Structure formats: C-alpha cells, structure tokens
C-alpha cells in the first residue's frame, strides 16, 4: 500500500507521462476493458467477467484504432491476468501502451529512452520529490542514452549455461531467461534485450534480413523487465496462421474450443507499418521508490482489499 507521499508520486508520474506524449503529438485514447473475445496467447491466462473477459492488454482495440486512421496513440489503463501474483506481479495492474504508424521497434526504443529521461527530469524539478529521488535506485544507474542493446543470443551466450537453441529444444527458454539472464540485465543502466527467436514472435514481425528472429525487445532496469515492444506483424495471412497454432495449443490444454478473432484480423490488413509497446507503470514506480514488492507501488495491494 502506498503512503500519502507515494500517492503524490504516483499521480505526478502519470501526469508527467501524459505531458510527454501530449508534447510528442500523441492522441490519448481509451478502449473497452471487457471483451467477448481475446487474442489467443498461450502464455496469458485471462480473467473471466460475466461470460466475457477483462483485458490482459488494450492491444487488440488500440490496433483497430490504427486501422481506423489514428497515427500515434497512447493509453494508461488497468489490465488483468489470472495467476500472476508475486513480488513483481499482480492480477490487476496498470499498463502504459503506445502505438505509432510508419515506425518499427527501433523507434520505440528511442521513445523509451526519451520517456524515462523526461520523467526523471520532470520529477526532479519538483522540490517535493528531491529526497525521494536521491534515495531512488534509478539514481544508481546511468540513464543517459543511448542504452545498451543486447540480442537474446548474445545474452544467453554471456550469462546462460545453455544456448538459445538448446533452451528452445528443451522448452526451457522462459525458465532459463528468468534464472540466468534477467538478473544481469540493466544493472548499470537501462538495457534492451532485442531480437527474440522467431517462435517467440507472437504478434511481432520477423526481421526482413533474418527471419530466425523477431523485431521484438524487452526493456530492463536493475534486472527488472519494464516493457515489451515490437514491430507489428500486419500481414493478416501470417497472423492468422500464428493464431491457429495458439488456438490449437490452448484447446489441447483445456479442451475448450475458441474462436478466431476475425474482426481483428480484418482490421489488421488496413495497417501498413506500425510498432507498439506495453510498459508496466507499477514496476516503474517500484524502481522510483526503491521498493522490492509491487504491493508497495499501488494504492491497495491484494492482501489489503478485504
């Protein structure tokens, strides 16, 4: 649970983020929190809501706004994922997402660099937060751009006893990433883990000159993953094939038949080139406050709701 001082910091953080995007000409949008159909992703467990589902991300509707003609949009909203509980995970959490057309994942990485520096400078200009920032773990890392860009293959070679290929062959990629690689990322300054294996692409496009990897990255600071961004796959045929694979796996897991997101796929073809990113605001506030548990970065933790 946040203190009163912490609530002021959280509010100032949200104001600063909004100013950053307003100054860059982004349109703030809001989209439905509940939907009858979600994009199929095997690694995300949705939260049911009266026969529908609470959003694990606003992604599907924000992309449909791009298809409608929006060019640069952002949103701060609650998201929900079942089974996510730990020192860095909440079932209900706050996400910042932004999307831009005629862009790729390199543009998003530059956005991240500019956003974090802007917010830290903005908060530092407020006398109320001087002592807090002096104690913040973000003061112990160098945030001046450019930030390190490390490929997944390089990170595994540097920190993990197995190669990426071995990890994928034994279905231990995520486990080994968390155990051996993540703790070393962003220790001395923010770092981008880039170019994920193609099988981890999900909704990201593959690199035109090397289709063994996807144009996807995750941002880390002090060993904590803050953001997941990528160049969007806007090829409806390829995306349908990926969804079909996900649906088959999900139906095998629980025996429930699911529908293909036809409306999303229809709208996807109206988008040319685009990029989008999800940025965890509760975790960012954890770093600002030097907290070790995400419960201390929200107004009420799950154990304080009863």
Tab-separated table of C-alpha atoms in Angstrom:
chain	number	residue	atom	x	y	z
A	1	UNK	CA	0.000	0.000	0.000
A	2	UNK	CA	1.285	3.445	-0.914
A	3	UNK	CA	1.786	6.131	1.698
A	4	UNK	CA	0.233	9.549	1.100
A	5	UNK	CA	3.621	10.711	-0.194
A	6	UNK	CA	3.697	7.698	-2.508
A	7	UNK	CA	0.246	8.535	-3.849
A	8	UNK	CA	1.503	12.007	-4.756
A	9	UNK	CA	4.483	10.472	-6.551
A	10	UNK	CA	2.239	8.083	-8.486
A	11	UNK	CA	-0.049	10.939	-9.538
A	12	UNK	CA	2.944	13.059	-10.575
A	13	UNK	CA	4.340	10.139	-12.561
A	14	UNK	CA	1.097	9.734	-14.507
A	15	UNK	CA	0.895	13.495	-15.161
A	16	UNK	CA	4.471	13.538	-16.408
A	17	UNK	CA	3.904	10.602	-18.747
A	18	UNK	CA	0.823	12.265	-20.200
A	19	UNK	CA	2.716	15.527	-20.755
A	20	UNK	CA	5.475	13.626	-22.543
A	21	UNK	CA	3.057	12.067	-25.019
A	22	UNK	CA	0.983	15.229	-25.455
A	23	UNK	CA	4.146	17.156	-26.330
A	24	UNK	CA	5.055	14.499	-28.907
A	25	UNK	CA	1.619	14.868	-30.511
A	26	UNK	CA	0.167	11.534	-29.406
A	27	UNK	CA	-3.591	11.130	-29.002
A	28	UNK	CA	-4.721	9.711	-25.652
A	29	UNK	CA	-7.403	7.066	-26.154
A	30	UNK	CA	-9.500	4.751	-24.013
A	31	UNK	CA	-10.817	1.382	-25.126
A	32	UNK	CA	-13.141	-1.257	-23.617
A	33	UNK	CA	-11.848	-3.063	-20.535
A	34	UNK	CA	-14.101	-6.086	-21.203
A	35	UNK	CA	-14.403	-8.047	-24.431
A	36	UNK	CA	-16.206	-11.196	-25.556
A	37	UNK	CA	-13.116	-12.466	-27.386
A	38	UNK	CA	-9.396	-12.088	-26.741
A	39	UNK	CA	-6.377	-12.557	-28.964
A	40	UNK	CA	-5.123	-16.141	-28.421
A	41	UNK	CA	-1.867	-16.191	-26.447
A	42	UNK	CA	-0.892	-19.387	-24.645
A	43	UNK	CA	1.254	-17.662	-22.013
A	44	UNK	CA	-1.522	-15.350	-20.802
A	45	UNK	CA	-4.377	-16.582	-18.623
A	46	UNK	CA	-7.381	-14.227	-18.876
A	47	UNK	CA	-9.734	-13.201	-16.086
A	48	UNK	CA	-13.378	-14.035	-16.830
A	49	UNK	CA	-16.075	-11.390	-16.337
A	50	UNK	CA	-19.706	-12.473	-16.668
A	51	UNK	CA	-19.080	-14.558	-19.765
A	52	UNK	CA	-16.626	-12.053	-21.268
A	53	UNK	CA	-13.004	-11.349	-20.351
A	54	UNK	CA	-11.157	-8.483	-18.685
A	55	UNK	CA	-8.403	-7.169	-20.912
A	56	UNK	CA	-4.887	-8.533	-20.380
A	57	UNK	CA	-3.823	-5.622	-22.597
A	58	UNK	CA	-5.583	-2.929	-24.663
A	59	UNK	CA	-3.590	-4.089	-27.685
A	60	UNK	CA	-6.342	-5.518	-29.858
A	61	UNK	CA	-8.520	-2.399	-29.683
A	62	UNK	CA	-5.648	0.071	-29.978
A	63	UNK	CA	-4.504	-1.630	-33.173
A	64	UNK	CA	-8.040	-1.399	-34.500
A	65	UNK	CA	-7.851	2.355	-33.882
A	66	UNK	CA	-4.698	2.441	-36.017
A	67	UNK	CA	-6.679	0.682	-38.732
A	68	UNK	CA	-9.302	3.416	-38.417
A	69	UNK	CA	-6.727	6.090	-39.230
A	70	UNK	CA	-5.070	7.029	-35.922
A	71	UNK	CA	-1.326	7.514	-36.268
A	72	UNK	CA	0.197	7.929	-32.789
A	73	UNK	CA	-1.853	6.896	-29.731
A	74	UNK	CA	-1.272	6.068	-26.083
A	75	UNK	CA	-3.298	4.809	-23.136
A	76	UNK	CA	-2.887	4.302	-19.394
A	77	UNK	CA	-5.278	1.629	-18.177
A	78	UNK	CA	-5.871	-1.311	-15.822
A	79	UNK	CA	-5.060	-4.783	-17.144
A	80	UNK	CA	-5.832	-8.213	-15.715
A	81	UNK	CA	-4.092	-11.589	-15.899
A	82	UNK	CA	-5.030	-14.646	-13.883
A	83	UNK	CA	-2.391	-16.469	-11.862
A	84	UNK	CA	0.024	-13.537	-11.835
A	85	UNK	CA	0.985	-12.973	-8.221
A	86	UNK	CA	4.404	-12.333	-6.757
A	87	UNK	CA	6.795	-9.596	-5.698
A	88	UNK	CA	6.671	-8.189	-9.256
A	89	UNK	CA	3.257	-9.453	-10.399
A	90	UNK	CA	-0.349	-8.509	-9.729
A	91	UNK	CA	-3.546	-9.915	-11.191
A	92	UNK	CA	-4.686	-6.301	-11.700
A	93	UNK	CA	-2.009	-3.847	-12.745
A	94	UNK	CA	-1.580	-0.568	-14.619
A	95	UNK	CA	-0.211	-0.534	-18.137
A	96	UNK	CA	1.000	2.222	-20.406
A	97	UNK	CA	0.745	1.297	-24.078
A	98	UNK	CA	1.561	3.347	-27.136
A	99	UNK	CA	1.444	2.689	-30.865
A	100	UNK	CA	2.817	4.549	-33.855
A	101	UNK	CA	2.413	4.001	-37.588
A	102	UNK	CA	5.287	4.205	-40.083
A	103	UNK	CA	7.576	3.037	-37.272
A	104	UNK	CA	9.495	-0.007	-36.067
A	105	UNK	CA	10.900	-1.314	-32.796
A	106	UNK	CA	13.937	0.982	-33.053
A	107	UNK	CA	11.585	3.989	-32.839
A	108	UNK	CA	10.008	2.514	-29.712
A	109	UNK	CA	13.404	2.065	-28.078
A	110	UNK	CA	14.157	5.738	-28.681
A	111	UNK	CA	10.739	6.592	-27.200
A	112	UNK	CA	11.659	4.647	-24.060
A	113	UNK	CA	14.964	6.480	-23.695
A	114	UNK	CA	13.273	9.844	-24.080
A	115	UNK	CA	10.330	8.958	-21.815
A	116	UNK	CA	12.379	7.771	-18.839
A	117	UNK	CA	14.753	10.754	-19.036
A	118	UNK	CA	11.830	13.168	-19.400
A	119	UNK	CA	10.008	11.755	-16.378
A	120	UNK	CA	13.089	11.766	-14.141
A	121	UNK	CA	13.902	15.362	-15.110
A	122	UNK	CA	10.276	16.387	-14.626
A	123	UNK	CA	10.057	14.875	-11.142
A	124	UNK	CA	13.453	16.281	-10.179
A	125	UNK	CA	12.159	19.776	-10.953
A	126	UNK	CA	9.548	19.377	-8.196
A	127	UNK	CA	11.013	20.162	-4.765
A	128	UNK	CA	8.567	17.752	-3.119
A	129	UNK	CA	10.347	14.761	-4.657
A	130	UNK	CA	14.005	15.708	-4.204
A	131	UNK	CA	14.678	13.472	-1.197
A	132	UNK	CA	12.770	10.593	-2.750
A	133	UNK	CA	14.772	10.759	-5.986
A	134	UNK	CA	18.013	10.993	-4.028
A	135	UNK	CA	17.123	7.615	-2.454
A	136	UNK	CA	15.794	6.071	-5.666
A	137	UNK	CA	17.597	3.097	-7.159
A	138	UNK	CA	17.216	4.872	-10.506
A	139	UNK	CA	19.934	7.220	-9.250
A	140	UNK	CA	22.371	4.271	-9.114
A	141	UNK	CA	22.139	3.538	-12.854
A	142	UNK	CA	23.193	5.684	-15.796
A	143	UNK	CA	20.063	6.595	-17.761
A	144	UNK	CA	21.628	8.869	-20.370
A	145	UNK	CA	21.054	7.467	-23.891
A	146	UNK	CA	21.966	5.525	-25.854
A	147	UNK	CA	21.094	2.457	-23.797
A	148	UNK	CA	22.659	-0.953	-24.274
A	149	UNK	CA	21.118	-3.194	-26.939
A	150	UNK	CA	21.856	-6.863	-26.405
A	151	UNK	CA	20.444	-9.634	-28.582
A	152	UNK	CA	18.833	-12.646	-26.935
A	153	UNK	CA	21.516	-14.865	-28.471
A	154	UNK	CA	24.280	-12.648	-27.055
A	155	UNK	CA	22.642	-12.553	-23.617
A	156	UNK	CA	22.336	-16.346	-23.443
A	157	UNK	CA	25.942	-16.770	-24.581
A	158	UNK	CA	27.101	-14.327	-21.926
A	159	UNK	CA	25.037	-15.463	-18.926
A	160	UNK	CA	23.378	-18.844	-19.514
A	161	UNK	CA	24.911	-22.375	-19.469
A	162	UNK	CA	22.738	-23.285	-22.490
A	163	UNK	CA	22.370	-21.688	-25.901
A	164	UNK	CA	19.085	-20.266	-27.143
A	165	UNK	CA	18.705	-23.275	-29.438
A	166	UNK	CA	19.192	-25.710	-26.550
A	167	UNK	CA	16.748	-23.793	-24.366
A	168	UNK	CA	14.087	-23.867	-27.066
A	169	UNK	CA	14.664	-27.563	-27.811
A	170	UNK	CA	14.025	-28.481	-24.165
A	171	UNK	CA	11.154	-25.997	-23.784
A	172	UNK	CA	13.080	-24.160	-21.045
A	173	UNK	CA	13.596	-20.817	-22.762
A	174	UNK	CA	11.490	-18.735	-20.348
A	175	UNK	CA	12.807	-20.591	-17.297
A	176	UNK	CA	16.456	-20.090	-18.250
A	177	UNK	CA	15.861	-16.487	-19.268
A	178	UNK	CA	14.440	-15.677	-15.839
A	179	UNK	CA	17.021	-17.663	-13.873
A	180	UNK	CA	20.262	-16.874	-15.655
A	181	UNK	CA	19.827	-13.850	-17.897
A	182	UNK	CA	17.346	-11.367	-16.418
A	183	UNK	CA	19.214	-10.712	-13.125
A	184	UNK	CA	22.157	-9.262	-15.089
A	185	UNK	CA	20.197	-7.014	-17.424
A	186	UNK	CA	20.164	-3.270	-16.782
A	187	UNK	CA	22.382	-3.431	-13.701
A	188	UNK	CA	24.366	-0.318	-14.556
A	189	UNK	CA	21.955	1.354	-16.927
A	190	UNK	CA	18.755	0.530	-18.812
A	191	UNK	CA	19.202	-2.246	-21.366
A	192	UNK	CA	17.173	-3.534	-24.287
A	193	UNK	CA	17.069	-7.278	-24.857
A	194	UNK	CA	16.407	-7.468	-28.594
A	195	UNK	CA	15.753	-9.879	-31.456
A	196	UNK	CA	13.810	-12.721	-29.852
A	197	UNK	CA	13.690	-16.143	-31.541
A	198	UNK	CA	11.014	-16.366	-34.234
A	199	UNK	CA	8.986	-18.831	-32.147
A	200	UNK	CA	8.635	-16.087	-29.508
A	201	UNK	CA	7.369	-13.543	-32.025
A	202	UNK	CA	3.670	-13.716	-31.067
A	203	UNK	CA	2.308	-10.575	-32.790
A	204	UNK	CA	5.705	-9.222	-33.883
A	205	UNK	CA	7.037	-9.251	-37.420
A	206	UNK	CA	10.181	-11.194	-38.311
A	207	UNK	CA	13.337	-9.391	-39.331
A	208	UNK	CA	13.320	-8.945	-43.119
A	209	UNK	CA	17.008	-9.885	-43.418
A	210	UNK	CA	16.926	-12.693	-40.825
A	211	UNK	CA	13.609	-14.452	-40.258
A	212	UNK	CA	15.082	-16.610	-37.493
A	213	UNK	CA	14.438	-13.690	-35.126
A	214	UNK	CA	11.604	-11.248	-34.491
A	215	UNK	CA	11.802	-7.463	-34.232
A	216	UNK	CA	10.871	-7.606	-30.568
A	217	UNK	CA	12.569	-6.234	-27.449
A	218	UNK	CA	12.123	-6.035	-23.705
A	219	UNK	CA	13.412	-3.175	-21.564
A	220	UNK	CA	15.239	-3.970	-18.316
A	221	UNK	CA	16.402	-1.742	-15.485
A	222	UNK	CA	18.199	-3.217	-12.492
A	223	UNK	CA	17.205	-6.751	-13.502
A	224	UNK	CA	13.511	-5.883	-13.781
A	225	UNK	CA	11.573	-6.186	-17.028
A	226	UNK	CA	9.608	-2.989	-17.633
A	227	UNK	CA	8.396	-3.116	-21.211
A	228	UNK	CA	7.744	-5.392	-24.174
A	229	UNK	CA	7.665	-3.811	-27.621
A	230	UNK	CA	7.879	-4.844	-31.234
A	231	UNK	CA	7.423	-4.004	-34.875
A	232	UNK	CA	3.869	-5.126	-35.564
A	233	UNK	CA	3.059	-8.056	-37.801
A	234	UNK	CA	0.448	-6.590	-40.149
A	235	UNK	CA	0.322	-9.500	-42.583
A	236	UNK	CA	-3.126	-10.956	-41.957
A	237	UNK	CA	-2.293	-14.332	-43.505
A	238	UNK	CA	0.766	-14.858	-41.318
A	239	UNK	CA	-1.026	-13.625	-38.210
A	240	UNK	CA	-3.939	-15.992	-38.866
A	241	UNK	CA	-1.503	-18.912	-39.117
A	242	UNK	CA	0.086	-17.939	-35.780
A	243	UNK	CA	-3.315	-17.607	-34.127
A	244	UNK	CA	-4.289	-21.041	-35.461
A	245	UNK	CA	-1.231	-22.537	-33.747
A	246	UNK	CA	-2.053	-20.762	-30.485
A	247	UNK	CA	-5.683	-21.862	-30.610
A	248	UNK	CA	-4.683	-25.488	-31.181
A	249	UNK	CA	-2.347	-25.410	-28.177
A	250	UNK	CA	-4.910	-23.702	-25.938
A	251	UNK	CA	-7.667	-26.131	-26.918
A	252	UNK	CA	-5.335	-29.072	-26.280
A	253	UNK	CA	-4.549	-27.673	-22.815
A	254	UNK	CA	-8.106	-27.279	-21.548
A	255	UNK	CA	-10.357	-28.879	-24.179
A	256	UNK	CA	-12.266	-25.636	-24.756
A	257	UNK	CA	-12.909	-24.501	-28.309
A	258	UNK	CA	-12.135	-20.882	-29.073
A	259	UNK	CA	-12.959	-18.555	-31.943
A	260	UNK	CA	-10.581	-16.948	-34.373
A	261	UNK	CA	-10.559	-13.115	-33.853
A	262	UNK	CA	-11.912	-12.366	-37.322
A	263	UNK	CA	-12.691	-8.680	-36.759
A	264	UNK	CA	-9.166	-8.027	-35.519
A	265	UNK	CA	-7.658	-9.862	-38.495
A	266	UNK	CA	-9.862	-7.905	-40.887
A	267	UNK	CA	-8.758	-4.594	-39.413
A	268	UNK	CA	-5.118	-5.660	-39.245
A	269	UNK	CA	-4.881	-5.613	-43.036
A	270	UNK	CA	-5.702	-1.882	-43.031
A	271	UNK	CA	-2.448	-1.144	-41.150
A	272	UNK	CA	0.721	-0.743	-43.204
A	273	UNK	CA	3.779	-0.415	-40.951
A	274	UNK	CA	3.449	0.113	-37.203
A	275	UNK	CA	5.032	-0.571	-33.828
A	276	UNK	CA	3.604	-0.885	-30.324
A	277	UNK	CA	4.747	-1.358	-26.756
A	278	UNK	CA	3.404	-2.243	-23.298
A	279	UNK	CA	5.175	-0.517	-20.364
A	280	UNK	CA	4.493	-1.546	-16.750
A	281	UNK	CA	3.869	1.565	-14.657
A	282	UNK	CA	3.606	-0.174	-11.278
A	283	UNK	CA	7.056	-1.680	-11.795
A	284	UNK	CA	8.464	1.671	-12.902
A	285	UNK	CA	7.123	3.211	-9.707
A	286	UNK	CA	8.730	0.361	-7.750
A	287	UNK	CA	12.087	1.453	-9.130
A	288	UNK	CA	11.399	5.120	-8.398
A	289	UNK	CA	10.518	4.292	-4.803
A	290	UNK	CA	13.252	1.637	-4.415
A	291	UNK	CA	10.628	-0.894	-3.307
A	292	UNK	CA	11.191	-4.643	-3.536
A	293	UNK	CA	7.494	-5.592	-3.723
A	294	UNK	CA	4.953	-4.335	-6.237
A	295	UNK	CA	2.304	-4.145	-3.486
A	296	UNK	CA	4.118	-1.023	-2.256
A	297	UNK	CA	3.627	0.725	-5.617
A	298	UNK	CA	-0.197	0.580	-5.768
A	299	UNK	CA	-2.932	2.205	-3.705
A	300	UNK	CA	-4.049	-1.139	-2.275
A	301	UNK	CA	-2.252	-4.457	-2.548
A	302	UNK	CA	-4.339	-7.634	-2.991
A	303	UNK	CA	-3.914	-8.544	0.689
A	304	UNK	CA	-5.390	-5.195	1.741
A	305	UNK	CA	-8.671	-5.434	-0.143
A	306	UNK	CA	-10.670	-7.473	2.365
